[in-house]
JSON list of C-alpha atoms in Angstrom, two decimals:
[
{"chain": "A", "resi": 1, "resn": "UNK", "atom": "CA", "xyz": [3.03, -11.96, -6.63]},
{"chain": "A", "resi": 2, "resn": "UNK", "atom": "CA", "xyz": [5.09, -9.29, -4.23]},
{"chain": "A", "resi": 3, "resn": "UNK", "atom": "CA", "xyz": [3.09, -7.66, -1.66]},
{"chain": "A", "resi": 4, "resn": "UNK", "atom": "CA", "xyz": [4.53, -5.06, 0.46]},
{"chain": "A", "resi": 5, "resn": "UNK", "atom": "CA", "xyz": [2.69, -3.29, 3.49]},
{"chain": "A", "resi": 6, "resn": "UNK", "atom": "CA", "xyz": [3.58, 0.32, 3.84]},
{"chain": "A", "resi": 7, "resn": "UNK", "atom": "CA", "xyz": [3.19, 1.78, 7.42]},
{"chain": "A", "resi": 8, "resn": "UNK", "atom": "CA", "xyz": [2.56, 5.34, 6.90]},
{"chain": "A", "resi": 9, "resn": "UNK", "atom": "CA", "xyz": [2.84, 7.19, 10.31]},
{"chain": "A", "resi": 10, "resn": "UNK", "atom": "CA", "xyz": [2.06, 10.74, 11.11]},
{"chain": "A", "resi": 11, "resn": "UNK", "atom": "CA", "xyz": [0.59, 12.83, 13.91]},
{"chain": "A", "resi": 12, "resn": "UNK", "atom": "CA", "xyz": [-2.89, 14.38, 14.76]},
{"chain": "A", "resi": 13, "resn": "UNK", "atom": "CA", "xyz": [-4.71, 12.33, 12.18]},
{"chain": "A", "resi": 14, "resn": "UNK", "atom": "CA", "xyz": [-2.19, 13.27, 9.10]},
{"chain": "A", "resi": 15, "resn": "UNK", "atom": "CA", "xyz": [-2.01, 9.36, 7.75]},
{"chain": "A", "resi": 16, "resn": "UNK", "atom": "CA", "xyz": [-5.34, 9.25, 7.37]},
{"chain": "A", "resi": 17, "resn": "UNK", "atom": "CA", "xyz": [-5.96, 12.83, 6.04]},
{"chain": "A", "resi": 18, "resn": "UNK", "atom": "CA", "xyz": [-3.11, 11.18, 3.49]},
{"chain": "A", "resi": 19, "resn": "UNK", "atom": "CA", "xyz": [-4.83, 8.17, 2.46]},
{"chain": "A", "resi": 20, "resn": "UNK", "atom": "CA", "xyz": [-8.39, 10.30, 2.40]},
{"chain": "A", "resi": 21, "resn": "UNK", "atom": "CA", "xyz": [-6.91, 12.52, -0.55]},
{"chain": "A", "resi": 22, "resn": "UNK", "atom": "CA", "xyz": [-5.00, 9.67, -2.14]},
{"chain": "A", "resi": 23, "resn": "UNK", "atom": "CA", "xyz": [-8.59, 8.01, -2.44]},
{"chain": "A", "resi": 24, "resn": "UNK", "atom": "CA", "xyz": [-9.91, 11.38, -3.52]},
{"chain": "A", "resi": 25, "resn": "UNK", "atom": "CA", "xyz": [-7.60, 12.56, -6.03]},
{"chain": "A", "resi": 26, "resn": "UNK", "atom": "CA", "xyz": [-7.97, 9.31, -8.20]},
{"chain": "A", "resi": 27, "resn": "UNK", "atom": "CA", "xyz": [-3.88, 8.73, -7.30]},
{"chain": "A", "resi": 28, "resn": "UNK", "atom": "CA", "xyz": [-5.31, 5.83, -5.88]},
{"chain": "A", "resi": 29, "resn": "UNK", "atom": "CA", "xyz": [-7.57, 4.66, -8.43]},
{"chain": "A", "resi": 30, "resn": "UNK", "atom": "CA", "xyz": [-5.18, 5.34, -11.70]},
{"chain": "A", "resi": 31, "resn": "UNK", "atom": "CA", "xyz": [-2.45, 2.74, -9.42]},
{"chain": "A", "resi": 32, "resn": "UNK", "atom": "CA", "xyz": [-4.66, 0.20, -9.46]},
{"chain": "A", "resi": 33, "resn": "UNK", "atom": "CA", "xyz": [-5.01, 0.43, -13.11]},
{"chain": "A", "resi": 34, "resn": "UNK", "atom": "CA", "xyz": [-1.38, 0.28, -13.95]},
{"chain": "A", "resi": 35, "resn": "UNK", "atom": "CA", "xyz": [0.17, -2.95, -15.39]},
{"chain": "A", "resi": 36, "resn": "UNK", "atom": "CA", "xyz": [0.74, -5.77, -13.09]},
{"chain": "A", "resi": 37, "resn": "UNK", "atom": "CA", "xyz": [-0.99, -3.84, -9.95]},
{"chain": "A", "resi": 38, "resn": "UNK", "atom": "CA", "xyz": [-2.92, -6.70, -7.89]},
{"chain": "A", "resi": 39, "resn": "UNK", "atom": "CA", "xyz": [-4.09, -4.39, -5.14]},
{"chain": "A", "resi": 40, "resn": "UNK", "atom": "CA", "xyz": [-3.81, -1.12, -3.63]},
{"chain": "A", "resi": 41, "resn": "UNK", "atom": "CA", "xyz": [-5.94, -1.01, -0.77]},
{"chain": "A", "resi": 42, "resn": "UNK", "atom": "CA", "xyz": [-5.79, 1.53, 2.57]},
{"chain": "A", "resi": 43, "resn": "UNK", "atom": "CA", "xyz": [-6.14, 0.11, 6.20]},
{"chain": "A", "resi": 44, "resn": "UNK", "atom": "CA", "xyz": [-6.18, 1.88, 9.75]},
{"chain": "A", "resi": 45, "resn": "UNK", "atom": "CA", "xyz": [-4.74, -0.35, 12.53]},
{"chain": "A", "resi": 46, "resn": "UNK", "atom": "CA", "xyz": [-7.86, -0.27, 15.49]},
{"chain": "A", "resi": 47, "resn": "UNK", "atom": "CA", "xyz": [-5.51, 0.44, 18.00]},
{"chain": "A", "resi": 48, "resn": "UNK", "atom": "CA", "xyz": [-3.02, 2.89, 16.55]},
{"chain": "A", "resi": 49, "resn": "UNK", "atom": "CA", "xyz": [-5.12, 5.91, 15.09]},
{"chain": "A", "resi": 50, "resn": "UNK", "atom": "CA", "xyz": [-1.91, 8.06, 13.90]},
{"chain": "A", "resi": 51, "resn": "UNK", "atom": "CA", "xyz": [-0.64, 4.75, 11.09]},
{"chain": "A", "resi": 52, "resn": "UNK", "atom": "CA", "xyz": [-2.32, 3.96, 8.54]},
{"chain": "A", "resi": 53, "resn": "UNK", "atom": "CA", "xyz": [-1.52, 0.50, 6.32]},
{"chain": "A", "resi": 54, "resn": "UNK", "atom": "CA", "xyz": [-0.92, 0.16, 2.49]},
{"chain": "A", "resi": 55, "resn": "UNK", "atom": "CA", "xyz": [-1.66, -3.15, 0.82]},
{"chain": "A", "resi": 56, "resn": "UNK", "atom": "CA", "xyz": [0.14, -3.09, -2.28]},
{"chain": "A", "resi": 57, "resn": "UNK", "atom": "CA", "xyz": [0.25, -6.42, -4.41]},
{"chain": "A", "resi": 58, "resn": "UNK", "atom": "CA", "xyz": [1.99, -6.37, -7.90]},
{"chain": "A", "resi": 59, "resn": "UNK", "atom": "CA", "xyz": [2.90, -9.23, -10.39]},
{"chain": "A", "resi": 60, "resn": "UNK", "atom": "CA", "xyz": [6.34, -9.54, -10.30]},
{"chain": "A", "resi": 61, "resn": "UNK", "atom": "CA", "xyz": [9.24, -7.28, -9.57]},
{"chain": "A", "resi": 62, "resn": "UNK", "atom": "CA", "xyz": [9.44, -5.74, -12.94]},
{"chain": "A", "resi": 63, "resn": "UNK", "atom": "CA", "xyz": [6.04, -4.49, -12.60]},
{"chain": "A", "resi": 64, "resn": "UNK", "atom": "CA", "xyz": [6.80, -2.43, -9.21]},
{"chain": "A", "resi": 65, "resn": "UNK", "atom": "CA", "xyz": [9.81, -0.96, -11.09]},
{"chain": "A", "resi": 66, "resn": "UNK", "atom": "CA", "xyz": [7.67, 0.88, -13.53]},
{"chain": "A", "resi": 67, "resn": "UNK", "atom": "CA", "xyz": [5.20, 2.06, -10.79]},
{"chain": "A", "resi": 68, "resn": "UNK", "atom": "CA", "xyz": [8.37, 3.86, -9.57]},
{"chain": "A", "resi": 69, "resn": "UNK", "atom": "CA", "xyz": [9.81, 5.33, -12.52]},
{"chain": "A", "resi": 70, "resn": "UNK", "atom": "CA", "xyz": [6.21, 6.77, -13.22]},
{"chain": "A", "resi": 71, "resn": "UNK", "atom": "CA", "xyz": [5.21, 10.22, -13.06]},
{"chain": "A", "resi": 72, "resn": "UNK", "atom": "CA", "xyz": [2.81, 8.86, -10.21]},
{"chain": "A", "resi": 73, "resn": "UNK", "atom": "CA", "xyz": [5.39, 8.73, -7.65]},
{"chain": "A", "resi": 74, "resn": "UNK", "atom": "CA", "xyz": [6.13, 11.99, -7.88]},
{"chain": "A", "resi": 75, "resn": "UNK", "atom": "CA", "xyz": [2.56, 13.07, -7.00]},
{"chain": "A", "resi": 76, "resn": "UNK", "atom": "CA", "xyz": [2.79, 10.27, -4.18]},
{"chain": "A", "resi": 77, "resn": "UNK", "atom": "CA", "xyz": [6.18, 11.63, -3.11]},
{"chain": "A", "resi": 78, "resn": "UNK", "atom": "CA", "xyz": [4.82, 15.42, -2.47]},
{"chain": "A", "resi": 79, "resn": "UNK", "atom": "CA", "xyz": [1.85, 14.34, -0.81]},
{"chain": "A", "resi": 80, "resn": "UNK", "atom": "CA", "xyz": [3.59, 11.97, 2.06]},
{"chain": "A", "resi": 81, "resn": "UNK", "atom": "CA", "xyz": [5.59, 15.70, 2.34]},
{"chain": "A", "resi": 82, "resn": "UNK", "atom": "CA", "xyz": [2.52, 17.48, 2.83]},
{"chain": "A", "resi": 83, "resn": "UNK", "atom": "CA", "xyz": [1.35, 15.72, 5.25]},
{"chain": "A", "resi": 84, "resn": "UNK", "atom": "CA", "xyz": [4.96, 14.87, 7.04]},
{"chain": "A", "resi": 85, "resn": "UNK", "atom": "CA", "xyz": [4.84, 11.16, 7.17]},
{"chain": "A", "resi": 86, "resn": "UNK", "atom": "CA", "xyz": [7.25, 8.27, 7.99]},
{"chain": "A", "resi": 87, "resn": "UNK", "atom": "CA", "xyz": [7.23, 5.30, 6.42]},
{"chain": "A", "resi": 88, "resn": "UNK", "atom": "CA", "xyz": [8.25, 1.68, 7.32]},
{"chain": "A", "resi": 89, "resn": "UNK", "atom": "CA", "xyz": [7.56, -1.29, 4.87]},
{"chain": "A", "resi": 90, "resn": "UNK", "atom": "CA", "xyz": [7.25, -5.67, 4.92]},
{"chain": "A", "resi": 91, "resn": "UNK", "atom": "CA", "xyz": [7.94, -7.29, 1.45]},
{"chain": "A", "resi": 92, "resn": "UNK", "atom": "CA", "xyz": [6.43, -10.83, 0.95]},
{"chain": "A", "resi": 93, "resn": "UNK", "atom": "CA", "xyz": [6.49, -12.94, -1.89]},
{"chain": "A", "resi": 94, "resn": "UNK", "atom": "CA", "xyz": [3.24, -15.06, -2.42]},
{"chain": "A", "resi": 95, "resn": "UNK", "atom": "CA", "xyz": [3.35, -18.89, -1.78]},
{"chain": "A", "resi": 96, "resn": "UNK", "atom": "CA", "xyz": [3.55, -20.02, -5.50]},
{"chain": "A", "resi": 97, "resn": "UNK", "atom": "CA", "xyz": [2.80, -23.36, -4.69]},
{"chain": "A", "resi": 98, "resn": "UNK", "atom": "CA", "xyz": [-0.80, -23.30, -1.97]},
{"chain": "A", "resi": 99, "resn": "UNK", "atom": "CA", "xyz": [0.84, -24.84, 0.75]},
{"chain": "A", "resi": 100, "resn": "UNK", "atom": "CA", "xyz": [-0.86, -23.07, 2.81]},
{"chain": "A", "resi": 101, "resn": "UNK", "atom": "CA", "xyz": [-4.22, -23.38, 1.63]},
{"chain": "A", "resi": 102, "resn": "UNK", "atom": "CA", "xyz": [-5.58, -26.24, 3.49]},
{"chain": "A", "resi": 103, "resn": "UNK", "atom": "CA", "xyz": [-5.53, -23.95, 6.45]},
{"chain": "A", "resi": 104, "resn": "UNK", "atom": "CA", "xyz": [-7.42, -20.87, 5.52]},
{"chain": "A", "resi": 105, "resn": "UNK", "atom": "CA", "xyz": [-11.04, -21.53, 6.21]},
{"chain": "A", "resi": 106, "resn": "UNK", "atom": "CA", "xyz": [-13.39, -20.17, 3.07]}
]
């Protein structure tokens, strides 16, 4: 699995106002139903009201590549104009093998 975080930073509340018609829309929604999408989920950071955070977990690589080349981004790509934001991402790649696992309290 590849997750990347999108940072989405605007002014006077514009991140959120972004996020708010992504959910709205359905742009949202019809990304989480394409092929190999694990999660596309919306966060706002408590101390930093003008970012908002994207959670978006795919498959594998060759699933992200067709989220791009869809007619989605486009839609994506005029709202973040709309609403002027700036964008800074993190790309992790899931720990295949649990090492981690005995520390994450259930």
């Amino acid at each position: 699995m590849i997750t990347v975080n999108l940072y989405y930073k605007g002014t006077n509340g514009s991140a959120r106002a972004f996020a708010e018609e992504m959910v709205a829309s359905g742009i949202a929604e019809s990304i989480r139903k394409e092929p190999g999408n694990l999660r596309y989920q919306y966060f706002q950071p408590l101390d930093d009201p003008e970012t908002i955070l994207l959670i978006d977990s795919w498959a594998d690589q060759a699933a992200i590549d067709a989220h791009h080349a869809s007619p989605m981004m486009a839609r994506l790509a005029g709202l973040r104009e709309k609403y002027d934001l700036h964008m800074t991402a993190e790309r992790f790649v899931s720990d295949e093998l649990g090492t981690d696992e005995r520390f994450i309290r259930k």
